Coordinates of C-alpha atoms in Angstrom, one line a residue:
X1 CA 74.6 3.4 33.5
X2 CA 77.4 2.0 31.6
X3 CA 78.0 -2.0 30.7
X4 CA 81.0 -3.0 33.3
X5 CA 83.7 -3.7 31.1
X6 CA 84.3 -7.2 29.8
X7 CA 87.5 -9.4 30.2
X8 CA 88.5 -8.2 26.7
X9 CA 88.0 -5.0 27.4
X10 CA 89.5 -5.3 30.8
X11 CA 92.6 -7.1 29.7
X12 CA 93.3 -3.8 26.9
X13 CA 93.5 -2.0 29.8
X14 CA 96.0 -4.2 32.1
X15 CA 99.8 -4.7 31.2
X16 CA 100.7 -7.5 28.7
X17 CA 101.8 -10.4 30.1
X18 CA 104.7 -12.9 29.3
X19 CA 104.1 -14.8 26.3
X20 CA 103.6 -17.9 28.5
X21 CA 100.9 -17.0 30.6
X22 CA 97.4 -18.8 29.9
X23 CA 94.3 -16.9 28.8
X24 CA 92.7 -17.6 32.6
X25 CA 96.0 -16.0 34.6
X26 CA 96.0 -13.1 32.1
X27 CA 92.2 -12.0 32.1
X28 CA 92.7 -12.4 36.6
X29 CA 95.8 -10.2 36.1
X30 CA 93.4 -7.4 33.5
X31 CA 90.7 -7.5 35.7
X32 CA 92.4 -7.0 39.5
X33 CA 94.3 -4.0 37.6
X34 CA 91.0 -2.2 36.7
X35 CA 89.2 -3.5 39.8
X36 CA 91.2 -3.4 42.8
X37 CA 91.4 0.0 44.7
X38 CA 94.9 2.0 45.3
X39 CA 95.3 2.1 48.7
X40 CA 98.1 4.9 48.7
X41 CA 96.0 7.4 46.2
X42 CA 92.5 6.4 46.9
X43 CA 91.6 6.3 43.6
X44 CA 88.4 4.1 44.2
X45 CA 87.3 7.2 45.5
X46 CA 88.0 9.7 42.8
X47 CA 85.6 7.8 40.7
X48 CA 82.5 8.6 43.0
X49 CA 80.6 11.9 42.2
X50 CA 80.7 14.3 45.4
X51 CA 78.5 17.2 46.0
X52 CA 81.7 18.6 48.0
X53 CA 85.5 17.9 47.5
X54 CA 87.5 17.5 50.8
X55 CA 89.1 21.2 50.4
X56 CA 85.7 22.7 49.6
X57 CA 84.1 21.9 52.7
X58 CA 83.8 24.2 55.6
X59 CA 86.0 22.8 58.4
X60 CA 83.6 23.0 61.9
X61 CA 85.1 23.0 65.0
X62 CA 82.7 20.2 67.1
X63 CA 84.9 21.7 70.1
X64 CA 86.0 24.6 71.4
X65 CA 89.2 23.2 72.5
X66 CA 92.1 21.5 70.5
X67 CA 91.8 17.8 71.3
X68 CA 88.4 17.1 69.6
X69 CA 89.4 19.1 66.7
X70 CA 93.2 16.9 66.3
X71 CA 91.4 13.9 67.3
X72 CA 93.4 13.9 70.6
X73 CA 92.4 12.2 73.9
X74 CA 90.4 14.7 75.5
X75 CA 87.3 16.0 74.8
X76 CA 87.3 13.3 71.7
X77 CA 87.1 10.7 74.4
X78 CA 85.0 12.1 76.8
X79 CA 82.2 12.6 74.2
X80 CA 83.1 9.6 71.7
X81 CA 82.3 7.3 74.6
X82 CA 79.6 4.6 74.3
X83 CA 76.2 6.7 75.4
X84 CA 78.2 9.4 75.9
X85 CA 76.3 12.7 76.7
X86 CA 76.7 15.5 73.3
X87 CA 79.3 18.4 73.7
X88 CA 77.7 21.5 75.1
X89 CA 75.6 23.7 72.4
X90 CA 77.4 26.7 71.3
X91 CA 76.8 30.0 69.2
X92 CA 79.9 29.4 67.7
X93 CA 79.2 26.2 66.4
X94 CA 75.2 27.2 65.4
X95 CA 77.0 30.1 63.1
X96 CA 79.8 27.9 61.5
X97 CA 77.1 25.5 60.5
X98 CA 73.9 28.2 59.6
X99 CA 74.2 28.1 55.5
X100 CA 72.6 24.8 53.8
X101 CA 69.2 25.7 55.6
X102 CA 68.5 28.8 54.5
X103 CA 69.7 27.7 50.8
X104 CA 67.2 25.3 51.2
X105 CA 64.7 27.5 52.8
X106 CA 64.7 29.7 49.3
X107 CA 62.5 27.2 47.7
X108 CA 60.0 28.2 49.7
X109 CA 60.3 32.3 48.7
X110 CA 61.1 31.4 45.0
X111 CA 58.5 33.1 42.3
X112 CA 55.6 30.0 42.4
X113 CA 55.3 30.3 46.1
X114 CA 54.9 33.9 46.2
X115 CA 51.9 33.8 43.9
X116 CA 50.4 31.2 45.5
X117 CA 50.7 33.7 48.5
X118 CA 48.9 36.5 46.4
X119 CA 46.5 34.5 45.2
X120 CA 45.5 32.9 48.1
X121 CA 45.5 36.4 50.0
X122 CA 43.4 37.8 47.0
X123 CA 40.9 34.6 47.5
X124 CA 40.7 33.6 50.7
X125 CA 41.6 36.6 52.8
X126 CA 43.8 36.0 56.6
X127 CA 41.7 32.3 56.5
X128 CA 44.0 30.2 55.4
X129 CA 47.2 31.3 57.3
X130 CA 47.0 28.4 59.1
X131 CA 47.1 25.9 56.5
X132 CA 50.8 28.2 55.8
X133 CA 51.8 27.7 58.8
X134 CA 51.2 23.4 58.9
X135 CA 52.5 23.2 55.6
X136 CA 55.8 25.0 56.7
X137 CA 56.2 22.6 59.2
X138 CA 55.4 19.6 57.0
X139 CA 57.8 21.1 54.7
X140 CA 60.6 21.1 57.7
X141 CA 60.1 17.8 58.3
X142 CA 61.0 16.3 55.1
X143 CA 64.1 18.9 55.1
X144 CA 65.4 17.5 58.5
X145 CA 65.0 13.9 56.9
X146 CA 66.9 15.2 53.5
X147 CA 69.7 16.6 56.0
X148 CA 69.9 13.6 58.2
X149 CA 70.5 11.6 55.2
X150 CA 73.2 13.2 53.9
X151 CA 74.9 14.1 57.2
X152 CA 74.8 10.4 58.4
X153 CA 76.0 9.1 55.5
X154 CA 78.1 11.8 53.4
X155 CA 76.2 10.9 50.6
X156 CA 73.1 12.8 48.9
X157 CA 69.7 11.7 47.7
X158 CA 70.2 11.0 44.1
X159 CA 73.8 8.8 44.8
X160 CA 72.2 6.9 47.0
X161 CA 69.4 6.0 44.8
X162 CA 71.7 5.6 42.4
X163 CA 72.9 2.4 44.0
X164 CA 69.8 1.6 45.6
X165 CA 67.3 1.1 42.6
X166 CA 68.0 -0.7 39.6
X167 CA 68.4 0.8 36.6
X168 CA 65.5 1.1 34.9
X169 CA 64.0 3.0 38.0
X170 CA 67.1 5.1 38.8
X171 CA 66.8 6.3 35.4
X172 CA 63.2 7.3 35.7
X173 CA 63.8 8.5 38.8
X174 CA 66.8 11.0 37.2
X175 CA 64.3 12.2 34.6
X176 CA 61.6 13.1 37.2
X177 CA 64.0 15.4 38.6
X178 CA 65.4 16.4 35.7
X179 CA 61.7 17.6 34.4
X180 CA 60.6 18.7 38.1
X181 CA 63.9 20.8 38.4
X182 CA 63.1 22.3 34.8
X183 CA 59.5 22.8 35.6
X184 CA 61.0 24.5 38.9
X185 CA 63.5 27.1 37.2
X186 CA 61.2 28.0 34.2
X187 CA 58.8 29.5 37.1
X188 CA 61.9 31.0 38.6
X189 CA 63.5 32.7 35.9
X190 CA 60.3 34.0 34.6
X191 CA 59.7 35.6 37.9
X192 CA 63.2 37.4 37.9
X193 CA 62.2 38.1 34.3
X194 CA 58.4 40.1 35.2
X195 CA 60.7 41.7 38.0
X196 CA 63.0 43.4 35.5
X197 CA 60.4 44.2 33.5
X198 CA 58.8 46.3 36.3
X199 CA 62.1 47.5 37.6
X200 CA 62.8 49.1 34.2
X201 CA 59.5 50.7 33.5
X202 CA 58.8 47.6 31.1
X203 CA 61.9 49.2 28.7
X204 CA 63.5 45.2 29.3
X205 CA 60.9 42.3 27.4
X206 CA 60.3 39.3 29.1
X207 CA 62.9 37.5 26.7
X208 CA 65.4 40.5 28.2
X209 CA 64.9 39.5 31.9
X210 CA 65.3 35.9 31.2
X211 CA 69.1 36.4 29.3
X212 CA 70.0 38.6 31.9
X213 CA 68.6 35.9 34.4
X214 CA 70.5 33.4 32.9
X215 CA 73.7 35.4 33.0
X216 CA 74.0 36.5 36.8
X217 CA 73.2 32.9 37.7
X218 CA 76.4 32.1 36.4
X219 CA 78.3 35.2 37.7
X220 CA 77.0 34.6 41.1
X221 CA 77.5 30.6 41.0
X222 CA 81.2 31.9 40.3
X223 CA 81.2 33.2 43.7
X224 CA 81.3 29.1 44.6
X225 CA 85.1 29.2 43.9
X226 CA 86.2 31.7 46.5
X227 CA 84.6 29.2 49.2
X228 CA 80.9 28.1 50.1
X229 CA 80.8 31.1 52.7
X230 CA 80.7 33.7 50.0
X231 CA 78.0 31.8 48.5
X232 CA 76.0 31.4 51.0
X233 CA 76.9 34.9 52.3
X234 CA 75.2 36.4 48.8
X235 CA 71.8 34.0 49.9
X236 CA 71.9 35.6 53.2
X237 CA 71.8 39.1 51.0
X238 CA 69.2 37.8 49.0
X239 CA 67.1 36.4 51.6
X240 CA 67.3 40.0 54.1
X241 CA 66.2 41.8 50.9
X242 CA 62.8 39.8 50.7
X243 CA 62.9 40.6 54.0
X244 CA 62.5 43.8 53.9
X245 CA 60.9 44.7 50.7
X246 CA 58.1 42.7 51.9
X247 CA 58.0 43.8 55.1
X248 CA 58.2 47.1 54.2
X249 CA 54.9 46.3 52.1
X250 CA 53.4 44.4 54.9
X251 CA 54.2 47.6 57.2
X252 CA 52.9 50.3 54.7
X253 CA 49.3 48.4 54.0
X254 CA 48.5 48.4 57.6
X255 CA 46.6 44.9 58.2
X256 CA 44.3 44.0 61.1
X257 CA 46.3 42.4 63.7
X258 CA 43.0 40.9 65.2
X259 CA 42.1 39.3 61.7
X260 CA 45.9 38.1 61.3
X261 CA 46.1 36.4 64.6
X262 CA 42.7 35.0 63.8
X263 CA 43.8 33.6 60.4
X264 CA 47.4 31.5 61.9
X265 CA 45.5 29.9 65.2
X266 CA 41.8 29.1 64.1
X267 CA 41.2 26.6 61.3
X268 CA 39.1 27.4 58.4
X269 CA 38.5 26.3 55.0
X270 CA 35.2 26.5 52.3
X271 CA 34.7 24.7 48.9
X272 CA 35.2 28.4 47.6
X273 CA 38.8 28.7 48.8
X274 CA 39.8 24.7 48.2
X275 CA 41.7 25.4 44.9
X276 CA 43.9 28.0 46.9
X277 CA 44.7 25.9 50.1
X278 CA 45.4 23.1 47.7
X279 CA 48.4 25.9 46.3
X280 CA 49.3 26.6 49.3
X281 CA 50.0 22.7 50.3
X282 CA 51.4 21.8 46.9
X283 CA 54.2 24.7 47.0
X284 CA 55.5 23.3 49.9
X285 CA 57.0 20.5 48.5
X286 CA 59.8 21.2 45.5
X287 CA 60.9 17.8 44.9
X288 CA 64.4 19.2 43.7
X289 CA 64.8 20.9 47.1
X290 CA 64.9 17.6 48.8
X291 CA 67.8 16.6 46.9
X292 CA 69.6 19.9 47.0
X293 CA 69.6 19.8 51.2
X294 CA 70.7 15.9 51.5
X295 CA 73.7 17.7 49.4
X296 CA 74.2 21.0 50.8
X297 CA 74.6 19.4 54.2
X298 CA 77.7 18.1 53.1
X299 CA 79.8 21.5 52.7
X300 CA 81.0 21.1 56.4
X301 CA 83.7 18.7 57.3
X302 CA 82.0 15.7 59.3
X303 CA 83.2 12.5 60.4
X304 CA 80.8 10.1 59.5
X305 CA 82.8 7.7 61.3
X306 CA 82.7 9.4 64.6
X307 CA 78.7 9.2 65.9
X308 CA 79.8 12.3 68.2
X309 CA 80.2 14.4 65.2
X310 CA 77.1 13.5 63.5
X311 CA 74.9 14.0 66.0
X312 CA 76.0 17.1 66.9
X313 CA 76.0 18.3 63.0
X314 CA 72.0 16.9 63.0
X315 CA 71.6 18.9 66.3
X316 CA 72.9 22.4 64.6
X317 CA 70.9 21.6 61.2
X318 CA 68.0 21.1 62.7
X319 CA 68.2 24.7 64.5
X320 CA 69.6 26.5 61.7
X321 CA 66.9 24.9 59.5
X322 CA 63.8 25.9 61.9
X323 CA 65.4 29.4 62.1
X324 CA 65.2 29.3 57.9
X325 CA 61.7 28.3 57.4
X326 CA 61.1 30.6 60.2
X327 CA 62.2 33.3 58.3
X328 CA 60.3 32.0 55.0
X329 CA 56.9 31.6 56.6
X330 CA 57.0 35.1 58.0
X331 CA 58.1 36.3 54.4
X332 CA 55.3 34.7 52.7
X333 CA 53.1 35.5 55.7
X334 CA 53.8 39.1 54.2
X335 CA 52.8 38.6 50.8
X336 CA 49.6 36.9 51.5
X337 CA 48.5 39.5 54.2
X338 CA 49.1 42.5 51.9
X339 CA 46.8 41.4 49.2
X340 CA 43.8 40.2 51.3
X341 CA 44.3 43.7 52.7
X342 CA 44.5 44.9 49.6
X343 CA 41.8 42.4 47.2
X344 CA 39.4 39.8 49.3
X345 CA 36.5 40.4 48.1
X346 CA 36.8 42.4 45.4
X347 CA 36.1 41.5 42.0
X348 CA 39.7 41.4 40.6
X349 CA 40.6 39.2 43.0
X350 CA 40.6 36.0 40.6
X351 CA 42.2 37.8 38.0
X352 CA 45.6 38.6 40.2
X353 CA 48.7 37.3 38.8
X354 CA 52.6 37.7 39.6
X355 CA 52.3 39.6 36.1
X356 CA 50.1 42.5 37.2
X357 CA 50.3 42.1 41.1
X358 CA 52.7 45.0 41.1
X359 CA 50.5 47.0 39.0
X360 CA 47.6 46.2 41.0
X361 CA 49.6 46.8 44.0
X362 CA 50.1 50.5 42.8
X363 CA 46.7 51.4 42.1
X364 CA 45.7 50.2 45.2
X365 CA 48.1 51.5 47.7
X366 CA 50.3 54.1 45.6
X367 CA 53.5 54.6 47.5
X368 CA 54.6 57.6 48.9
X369 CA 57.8 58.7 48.0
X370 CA 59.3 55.1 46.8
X371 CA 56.7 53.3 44.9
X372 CA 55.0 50.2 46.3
X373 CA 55.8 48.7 42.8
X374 CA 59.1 49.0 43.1
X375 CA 59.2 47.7 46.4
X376 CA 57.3 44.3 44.9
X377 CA 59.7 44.0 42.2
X378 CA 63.1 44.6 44.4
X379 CA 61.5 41.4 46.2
X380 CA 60.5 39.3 43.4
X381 CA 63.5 39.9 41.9
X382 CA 65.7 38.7 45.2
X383 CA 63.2 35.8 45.0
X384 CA 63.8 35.0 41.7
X385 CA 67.5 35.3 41.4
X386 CA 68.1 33.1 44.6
X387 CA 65.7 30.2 43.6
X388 CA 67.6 30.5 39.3
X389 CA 71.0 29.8 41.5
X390 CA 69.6 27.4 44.1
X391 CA 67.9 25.1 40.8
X392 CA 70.9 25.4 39.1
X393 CA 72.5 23.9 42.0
X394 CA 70.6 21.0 42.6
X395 CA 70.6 20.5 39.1
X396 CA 74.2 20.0 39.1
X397 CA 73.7 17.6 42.3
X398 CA 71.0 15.4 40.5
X399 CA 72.7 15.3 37.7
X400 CA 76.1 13.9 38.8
X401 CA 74.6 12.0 42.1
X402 CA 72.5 9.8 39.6
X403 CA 74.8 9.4 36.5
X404 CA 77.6 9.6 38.2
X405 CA 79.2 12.3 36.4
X406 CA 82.4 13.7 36.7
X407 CA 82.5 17.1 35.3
X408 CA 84.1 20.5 35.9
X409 CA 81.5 22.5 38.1
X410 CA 81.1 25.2 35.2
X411 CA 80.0 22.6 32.6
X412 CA 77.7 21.2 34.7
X413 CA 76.2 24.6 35.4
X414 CA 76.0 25.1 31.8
X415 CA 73.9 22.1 31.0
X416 CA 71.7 22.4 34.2
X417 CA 71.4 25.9 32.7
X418 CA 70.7 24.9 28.7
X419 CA 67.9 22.4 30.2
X420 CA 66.1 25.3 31.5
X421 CA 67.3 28.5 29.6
X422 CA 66.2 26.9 26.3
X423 CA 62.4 26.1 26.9
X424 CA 62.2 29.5 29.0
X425 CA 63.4 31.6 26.1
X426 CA 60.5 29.6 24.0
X427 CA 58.0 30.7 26.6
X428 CA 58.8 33.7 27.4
X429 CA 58.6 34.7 23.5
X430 CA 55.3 33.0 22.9
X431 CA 53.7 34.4 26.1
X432 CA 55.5 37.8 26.1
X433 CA 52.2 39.7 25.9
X434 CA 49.6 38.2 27.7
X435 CA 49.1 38.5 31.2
X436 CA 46.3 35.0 31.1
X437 CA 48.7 33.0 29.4
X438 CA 51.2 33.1 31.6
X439 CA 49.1 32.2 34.7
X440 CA 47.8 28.8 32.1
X441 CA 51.1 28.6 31.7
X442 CA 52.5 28.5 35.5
X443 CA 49.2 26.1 36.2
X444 CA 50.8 23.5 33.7
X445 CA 54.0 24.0 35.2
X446 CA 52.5 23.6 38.6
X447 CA 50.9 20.3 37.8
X448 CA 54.5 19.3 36.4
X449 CA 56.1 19.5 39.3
X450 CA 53.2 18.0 41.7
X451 CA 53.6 14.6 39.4
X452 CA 56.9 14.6 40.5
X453 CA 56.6 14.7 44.4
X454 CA 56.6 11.2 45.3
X455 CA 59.6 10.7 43.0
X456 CA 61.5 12.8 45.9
X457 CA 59.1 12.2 48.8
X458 CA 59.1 8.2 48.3
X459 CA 62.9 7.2 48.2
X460 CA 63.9 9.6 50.7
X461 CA 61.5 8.1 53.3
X462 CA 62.6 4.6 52.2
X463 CA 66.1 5.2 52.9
X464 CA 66.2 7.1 56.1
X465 CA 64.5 3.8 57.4
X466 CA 66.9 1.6 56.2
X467 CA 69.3 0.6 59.0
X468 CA 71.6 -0.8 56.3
X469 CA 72.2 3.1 54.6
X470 CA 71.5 5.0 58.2
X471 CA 73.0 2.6 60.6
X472 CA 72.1 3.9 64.0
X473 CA 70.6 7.0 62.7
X474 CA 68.1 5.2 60.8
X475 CA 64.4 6.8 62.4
X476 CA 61.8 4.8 64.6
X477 CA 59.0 3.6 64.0
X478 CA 57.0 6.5 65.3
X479 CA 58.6 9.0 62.9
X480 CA 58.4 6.7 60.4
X481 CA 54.5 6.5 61.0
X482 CA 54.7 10.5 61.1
X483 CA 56.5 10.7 57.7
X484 CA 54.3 8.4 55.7
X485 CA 51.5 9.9 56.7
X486 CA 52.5 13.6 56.2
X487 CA 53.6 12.0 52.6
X488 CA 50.5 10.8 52.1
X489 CA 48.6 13.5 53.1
X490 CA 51.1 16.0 50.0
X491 CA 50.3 13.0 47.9
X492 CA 46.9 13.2 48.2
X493 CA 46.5 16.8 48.3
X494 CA 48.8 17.0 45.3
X495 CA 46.7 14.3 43.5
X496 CA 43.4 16.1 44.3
X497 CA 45.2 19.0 42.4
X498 CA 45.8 17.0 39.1
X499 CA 42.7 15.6 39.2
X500 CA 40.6 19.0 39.6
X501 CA 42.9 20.6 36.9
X502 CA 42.9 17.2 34.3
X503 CA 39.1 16.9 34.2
X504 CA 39.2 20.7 32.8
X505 CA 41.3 20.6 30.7
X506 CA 40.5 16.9 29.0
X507 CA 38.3 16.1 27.1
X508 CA 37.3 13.7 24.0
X509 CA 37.9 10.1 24.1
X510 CA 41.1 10.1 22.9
X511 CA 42.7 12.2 25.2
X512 CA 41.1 10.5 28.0
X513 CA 42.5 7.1 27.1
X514 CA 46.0 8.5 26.6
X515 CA 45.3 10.3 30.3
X516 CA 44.0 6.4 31.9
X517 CA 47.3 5.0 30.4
X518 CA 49.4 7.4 31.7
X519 CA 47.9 7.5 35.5
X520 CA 48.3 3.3 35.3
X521 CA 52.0 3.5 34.9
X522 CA 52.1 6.8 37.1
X523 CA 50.5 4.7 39.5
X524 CA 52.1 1.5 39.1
X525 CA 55.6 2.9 39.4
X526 CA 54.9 5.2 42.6
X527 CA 53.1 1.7 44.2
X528 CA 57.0 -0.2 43.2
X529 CA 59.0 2.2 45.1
X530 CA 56.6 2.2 48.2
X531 CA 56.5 -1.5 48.2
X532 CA 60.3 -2.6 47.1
X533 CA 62.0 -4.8 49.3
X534 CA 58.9 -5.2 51.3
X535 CA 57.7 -8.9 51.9
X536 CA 54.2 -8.1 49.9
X537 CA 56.4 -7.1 46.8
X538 CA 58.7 -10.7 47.0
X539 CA 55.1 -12.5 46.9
X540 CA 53.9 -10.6 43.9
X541 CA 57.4 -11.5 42.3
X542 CA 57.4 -15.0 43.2
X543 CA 53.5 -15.5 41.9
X544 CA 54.2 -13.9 38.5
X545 CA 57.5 -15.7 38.0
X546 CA 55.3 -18.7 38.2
X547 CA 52.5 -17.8 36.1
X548 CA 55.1 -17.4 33.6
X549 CA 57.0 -20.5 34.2

């Protein structure tokens, strides 16, 4: 964050005054001119980062009829009244506002999740379907917070920590979802990267599909310019073509209906199958995705002013949201029942990757007359393409909300891009050949992005408690007792994770002391932002400002 300007600095900028004016009158003169706000040009304003400009947003009729939209008498009055009952649901309305949730709902169909799926099929078989279907509902309730966030105050996650933290944190708090968001795309782009590989008969490297990655992002991120619609339109493609590759898949394996039903209604879980319920938990969460939906929510025109609006806006997210993760949960639902159809219990079944699923895939099932690993890569590579755009998107949010940056959309793109292209490149060199490495490698990556999850989880919970940011659509105490605990519970689960994979992976004395070190100030930072502002936290101030004094 930048120094505010000094009086000297200030006074360069103001118009020179009369050569009798003291030094006092001049600097008030220097700093009102660089302070005070326009009120004809609202340029106050113009120096804010926005996820949306005002003529990029998607205007949303909240009524059918005239006066609500003009801001007439009618309807505006009827439902702007004091406890006022909300304007009647229409399909209308639910389609003009369907777009931000299934953007958001891609993060849980990008590459990671969908070997999670395949491993966890492989391993555990139908058991653990349950544990999908929880964990898709855990995962929609932190979205609907992320939406009612932005939508109740036209702001997104990372600009409003940007004013609520001080520096130091907000700063650490931009580079954990910087790294997360990295961590994120690498698996991404590698995924679109093993699909073109497959899709071209191996003829395209790894280091081939990641370029070619890297360029559509950009050509389809152009899209962005003809209107948000024709974005989200090309999501909607993306998503229907998972849809039906998989499906197709799911149809041509022919699993047992019995075992399926079995596997989503009856709880079960064994030490043998912990690591993979663990994966299936921790994909849940992408902490970049959180601040992607408090921003997507945005690209409709709401009047934050107007409670009438906002609670109607909440009402259509939350549908068009369940409808998204919906969608995912069937789609990854798929995945995982093809391969315990296809490999629990058989001795490959620790060994599958999202390398030589497809592959595996082939010799097991063959095809017909359209290959069934063709079909896997059509759908890995839909997966892959619409999770590159969808980071490179809430790259561009995180980025401006926290540094408050004002740049032209494509050179943010091609920074959010750099950040990831780069190391991916690197990677995809060094592990071009090797089918093990590459799984080390998306374990690493998976840890990375794990560490980050209270970063995301923490500050969004904090906020959409705070009556002083949410006003009256701050949440009760009851939710707030539901969202703590579902946090703690991905915390936990996430933390199990680290621990399991660290105390494999570590070893000597050295490494272990750098590892202590690094979990104290893990630790010690996630324990600030849960108790900041919090009358515990004052106390611990107050009694080591006067051990010091």
């Amino acid at each position: 964050m930048a120094t505010p300007a000094g009086a000297g600095d200030a006074a360069a900028l103001a118009p020179g005054p009369a050569s009798t004016a003291g030094a006092d009158e001049e600097e008030e003169r220097a700093l009102l001119s660089v302070s005070a706000p326009d009120d004809d040009d609202g340029d106050d304003e113009d120096l804010e980062e926005r996820a949306y400009e005002a003529a990029e947003k998607v205007i949303v009729s909240i009524s059918d009829g005239p006066d609500l939209e003009d801001g007439g008498d009618g309807d505006a009055a009827l439902y702007s009244a004091p406890g006022a009952a909300a304007p009647p649901f229409s399909w209308r309305k639910l389609w003009l506002f369907t777009g931000p949730g299934f953007l958001m709902s891609i993060a849980f169909l990008d590459p990671g999740n969908l070997e999670g799926d395949l491993q966890a099929g492989a391993v555990a078989g139908d058991t653990l379907l349950w544990l999908l279907m929880w964990a898709t509902a855990m995962g929609l309730l932190v979205q609907l917070l992320a939406a009612r966030l932005g939508v109740a105050t036209g702001r997104h996650l990372a600009e409003l920590c940007r004013d609520e933290y001080p520096d130091w944190a907000r700063r650490a708090l931009w580079l954990m979802a910087e790294v997360a968001m990295v961590g994120a795309d690498i698996q991404e782009v590698i995924g679109s990267a093993i699909a073109i590989k497959i899709l071209s008969r191996g003829y395209l490297p790894l280091w081939a599909g990641v370029v070619i990655t890297a360029l559509d992002c950009f050509i389809f991120l152009s899209l962005e310019n003809y209107g948000v619609r024709k974005l989200e339109a090309v999501f909607a493609f993306l998503i229907a073509t998972m849809a039906i590759s998989f499906a197709w898949m799911f149809t041509d394996t022919k699993p047992n209906g019995k075992d399926l039903l079995i596997g989503i209604l009856v709880p079960k879980l064994s030490s043998r199958t912990i690591r993979q319920a663990v994966g299936v938990v921790g994909c849940v969460i992408m902490p970049h995705n959180v601040f992607l939906h408090s921003a997507l929510v945005q690209s409709r025109k709401i009047d934050q002013n107007k409670e009438y609006q906002v609670r109607e806006a909440l009402r259509y997210y939350s549908i068009e949201s369940t409808i998204a993760l919906a969608v995912s949960f069937m789609i990854n639902l798929f995945v995982t029942t093809v391969f315990a159809k296809g490999f629990y219990g058989s001795k490959i079944a620790g060994s599958i990757g999202l390398e030589n699923a497809g592959q595996y895939l082939q010799e097991k099932f063959g095809g017909g007359g359209f290959p069934i690993l063709y079909i896997w890569g059509i759908g890995l590579l839909a997966a892959g393409q619409s999770s590159t755009i969808t980071g490179t998107y809430a790259g561009q949010f995180i980025m401006g909300g926290f540094l408050n940056l004002r740049l032209k959309k494509w050179i943010r793109a091609l920074i959010t891009r750099s950040f990831a292209i780069v190391p991916t490149i690197i990677v995809a060199l060094y592990f071009n050949a090797s089918d093990s490495a590459l799984d080390v490698l998306n374990e690493w990556l998976n840890v990375l992005q794990s560490i980050q999850i209270p970063f995301a989880l923490i500050p969004l919970i904090t906020l959409v408690s705070k009556e002083q940011v949410m006003g009256v659509f701050k949440i009760g105490p009851n939710t707030q007792a539901v969202t703590w605990t579902v946090a703690t519970l991905l915390i936990t689960i996430n933390g199990y994770l680290l621990m399991d994979f660290f105390s494999s992976e570590i070893r000597g004395p050295l490494s272990g002391s750098l590892l202590c070190i690094g979990v104290l100030i893990y630790a010690s930072f996630v324990a600030y932002l849960i108790l900041r502002g919090t009358e515990l936290s004052e106390k611990i101030v107050k009694a080591v400002r006067k051990s010091f004094s």
